[in-house]
Tab-separated table of C-alpha atoms in Angstrom:
chain	number	residue	atom	x	y	z
A	98	UNK	CA	-46.989	29.016	-45.971
A	99	UNK	CA	-47.089	27.377	-49.513
A	100	UNK	CA	-43.669	29.228	-50.387
A	101	UNK	CA	-42.162	27.751	-47.160
A	102	UNK	CA	-43.107	24.112	-48.089
A	103	UNK	CA	-41.858	24.504	-51.551
A	104	UNK	CA	-38.493	25.849	-50.359
A	105	UNK	CA	-38.378	22.949	-47.674
A	106	UNK	CA	-38.927	20.498	-50.512
A	107	UNK	CA	-36.109	22.075	-52.783
A	108	UNK	CA	-33.687	21.784	-49.812
A	109	UNK	CA	-34.675	18.301	-49.106
A	110	UNK	CA	-34.345	17.269	-52.773
A	111	UNK	CA	-30.890	18.912	-52.976
A	112	UNK	CA	-29.654	17.098	-49.687
A	113	UNK	CA	-30.750	13.769	-50.918
A	114	UNK	CA	-29.465	14.210	-54.526
A	115	UNK	CA	-25.894	15.765	-53.624
A	116	UNK	CA	-25.103	14.135	-50.235
A	117	UNK	CA	-26.999	10.809	-50.311
A	118	UNK	CA	-23.739	8.616	-50.763
A	119	UNK	CA	-22.056	10.603	-47.744
A	120	UNK	CA	-25.319	10.282	-45.657
A	121	UNK	CA	-25.511	6.538	-46.218
A	122	UNK	CA	-21.868	6.237	-45.242
A	123	UNK	CA	-22.526	8.172	-41.934
A	124	UNK	CA	-25.517	6.062	-41.176
A	125	UNK	CA	-23.559	2.811	-41.879
A	126	UNK	CA	-20.905	4.083	-39.315
A	127	UNK	CA	-23.445	4.330	-36.842
A	128	UNK	CA	-24.270	0.655	-36.788
A	129	UNK	CA	-20.472	-0.255	-36.778
A	130	UNK	CA	-19.757	2.053	-33.752
A	131	UNK	CA	-22.854	0.481	-31.911
A	132	UNK	CA	-21.525	-3.132	-32.800
A	133	UNK	CA	-18.028	-2.090	-31.504
A	134	UNK	CA	-19.341	-0.512	-28.229
A	135	UNK	CA	-21.621	-3.414	-27.313
A	136	UNK	CA	-18.723	-5.999	-27.989
A	137	UNK	CA	-16.155	-4.197	-25.938
A	138	UNK	CA	-18.638	-3.942	-23.040
A	139	UNK	CA	-19.345	-7.730	-23.430
A	140	UNK	CA	-15.567	-8.282	-23.480
A	141	UNK	CA	-15.093	-6.567	-20.109
A	142	UNK	CA	-18.196	-8.019	-18.418
A	143	UNK	CA	-17.828	-11.663	-19.314
A	144	UNK	CA	-14.828	-12.247	-16.565
A	145	UNK	CA	-17.410	-11.403	-13.804
A	146	UNK	CA	-18.784	-14.931	-14.452
A	147	UNK	CA	-15.535	-16.676	-14.249
A	148	UNK	CA	-14.390	-18.802	-11.198
A	149	UNK	CA	-11.305	-17.173	-10.134
A	150	UNK	CA	-10.431	-19.948	-7.498
A	151	UNK	CA	-9.224	-21.992	-10.520
A	152	UNK	CA	-6.552	-19.084	-11.210
A	153	UNK	CA	-5.568	-18.953	-7.602
A	154	UNK	CA	-2.428	-20.924	-8.236
A	155	UNK	CA	-1.313	-18.817	-11.230
A	156	UNK	CA	-1.921	-15.683	-9.280
A	157	UNK	CA	0.132	-16.924	-6.175
A	158	UNK	CA	3.018	-18.066	-8.543
A	159	UNK	CA	3.053	-14.605	-10.323
A	160	UNK	CA	3.134	-12.742	-7.013
A	161	UNK	CA	5.894	-14.930	-5.795
A	162	UNK	CA	8.148	-14.779	-9.035
A	163	UNK	CA	7.679	-11.249	-9.826
A	164	UNK	CA	7.067	-9.402	-6.596
A	165	UNK	CA	8.515	-11.885	-3.903
A	166	UNK	CA	5.169	-11.877	-2.101
A	167	UNK	CA	4.117	-15.412	-0.895
A	168	UNK	CA	0.662	-15.334	-0.153
A	169	UNK	CA	-0.394	-17.402	3.057
A	170	UNK	CA	-4.149	-16.539	3.382
A	171	UNK	CA	-6.667	-14.476	1.703
A	172	UNK	CA	-10.304	-13.959	1.979
A	173	UNK	CA	-11.629	-13.415	-1.804
A	174	UNK	CA	-10.511	-12.627	-5.169
A	175	UNK	CA	-12.924	-10.377	-7.236
A	176	UNK	CA	-12.704	-9.008	-10.812
A	177	UNK	CA	-13.316	-5.253	-11.419
A	178	UNK	CA	-13.782	-4.003	-14.825
A	179	UNK	CA	-13.675	-0.386	-14.228
A	180	UNK	CA	-11.799	2.027	-14.395
A	181	UNK	CA	-9.352	-0.554	-15.833
A	182	UNK	CA	-9.514	-4.273	-15.609
A	183	UNK	CA	-8.054	-5.577	-12.281
A	184	UNK	CA	-8.155	-8.410	-9.821
A	185	UNK	CA	-8.785	-7.414	-6.291
A	186	UNK	CA	-7.798	-9.673	-3.339
A	187	UNK	CA	-9.151	-8.898	-0.140
A	188	UNK	CA	-7.687	-9.467	3.396
A	189	UNK	CA	-4.105	-11.027	2.667
A	190	UNK	CA	-1.653	-12.396	4.954
A	191	UNK	CA	1.519	-12.405	3.087
A	192	UNK	CA	5.206	-12.660	3.740
A	193	UNK	CA	8.072	-11.195	1.669
A	194	UNK	CA	11.025	-13.257	0.607
A	195	UNK	CA	12.261	-13.776	4.067
A	196	UNK	CA	9.778	-14.938	6.703
A	197	UNK	CA	10.805	-12.079	9.071
A	198	UNK	CA	8.818	-9.643	6.905
A	199	UNK	CA	4.961	-10.191	7.589
A	200	UNK	CA	2.376	-8.166	5.605
A	201	UNK	CA	-1.399	-7.811	6.451
A	202	UNK	CA	-3.139	-6.302	3.557
A	203	UNK	CA	-6.834	-5.081	3.259
A	204	UNK	CA	-6.606	-4.883	-0.398
A	205	UNK	CA	-4.309	-5.852	-3.185
A	206	UNK	CA	-5.210	-4.735	-6.766
A	207	UNK	CA	-3.465	-6.527	-9.810
A	208	UNK	CA	-3.959	-4.352	-12.713
A	209	UNK	CA	-3.875	-6.863	-15.639
A	210	UNK	CA	-3.225	-6.325	-19.386
A	211	UNK	CA	-6.431	-5.946	-21.365
A	212	UNK	CA	-5.697	-9.031	-23.592
A	213	UNK	CA	-4.609	-11.163	-20.714
A	214	UNK	CA	-7.966	-11.245	-19.094
A	215	UNK	CA	-8.999	-14.556	-20.549
A	216	UNK	CA	-5.527	-16.041	-20.791
A	217	UNK	CA	-4.314	-17.346	-17.510
A	218	UNK	CA	-1.226	-19.242	-18.854
A	219	UNK	CA	0.657	-15.926	-19.870
A	220	UNK	CA	-0.599	-13.771	-16.747
A	221	UNK	CA	1.081	-10.454	-16.474
A	222	UNK	CA	0.222	-7.345	-14.619
A	223	UNK	CA	0.756	-3.710	-15.557
A	224	UNK	CA	1.051	-2.752	-11.917
A	225	UNK	CA	0.198	-3.925	-8.428
A	226	UNK	CA	-1.358	-1.665	-5.834
A	227	UNK	CA	-1.213	-2.576	-2.143
A	228	UNK	CA	-3.965	-0.648	-0.089
A	229	UNK	CA	-3.972	-0.357	3.790
A	230	UNK	CA	-1.144	-2.729	4.631
A	231	UNK	CA	0.519	-3.328	8.047
A	232	UNK	CA	4.142	-4.471	8.056
A	233	UNK	CA	5.856	-5.707	11.325
A	234	UNK	CA	9.754	-6.079	11.130
A	235	UNK	CA	12.892	-5.805	13.090
A	236	UNK	CA	15.057	-2.742	12.758
A	237	UNK	CA	17.742	-4.902	11.050
A	238	UNK	CA	15.343	-5.879	8.219
A	239	UNK	CA	14.517	-2.343	7.491
A	240	UNK	CA	17.224	-1.891	4.985
A	241	UNK	CA	15.879	-5.041	3.033
A	242	UNK	CA	12.195	-3.595	2.987
A	243	UNK	CA	13.608	-0.314	1.556
A	244	UNK	CA	15.530	-2.235	-1.344
A	245	UNK	CA	12.475	-4.458	-1.884
A	246	UNK	CA	10.195	-1.373	-2.393
A	247	UNK	CA	12.620	0.630	-4.465
A	248	UNK	CA	13.621	-2.447	-6.702
A	249	UNK	CA	10.291	-2.409	-8.572
A	250	UNK	CA	10.120	1.323	-9.607
A	251	UNK	CA	6.575	1.909	-11.124
A	252	UNK	CA	5.160	-1.556	-10.964
A	253	UNK	CA	4.585	-1.643	-7.106
A	254	UNK	CA	2.416	1.108	-5.450
A	255	UNK	CA	1.774	1.268	-1.683
A	256	UNK	CA	-1.039	3.232	-0.279
A	257	UNK	CA	-1.595	3.647	3.324
A	258	UNK	CA	1.187	1.853	4.757
A	259	UNK	CA	1.583	1.157	8.433
A	260	UNK	CA	4.995	0.269	9.274
A	261	UNK	CA	5.908	-1.018	12.743
A	262	UNK	CA	9.569	-1.293	13.439
A	263	UNK	CA	10.828	-2.919	16.551
A	264	UNK	CA	14.092	-2.727	18.052
A	265	UNK	CA	15.962	-5.734	19.632
A	266	UNK	CA	17.986	-4.648	22.698
A	267	UNK	CA	21.070	-7.113	23.130
């Protein structure tokens, strides 16, 4: 038992003499990583406390300018931090550039850039996801809808689209 204690003491002395500067550096990094982790969590959580009604006009203007969506009514705007920061607008009644294309959406998610969470003057989105939408249109407007959808490439994503096309018999 005494030999084991002496051997452990020798190993302990060797570790502290040879690797003390390396171990100090590693323990210092532990605190830096902890501070970075806590500050990034705070960075993502603080926007939950913002009043998004103040950004309503900025969001509406962005959707109109970039996507041609004119928002008529909506229920609420919420911020979601995970998996990526986004603004979620629920129960939207919107129209496309022409008034003949009406859309009712259960959920519209605007995935915003990480640094634009706090800056509403330069509001930009990485992509817009429309979930559970209903579109009512005439058969003559079908071509303009297809052109509208394909003009955005990867920025506009439609999930669970319910398209109702009516035909006018002349």
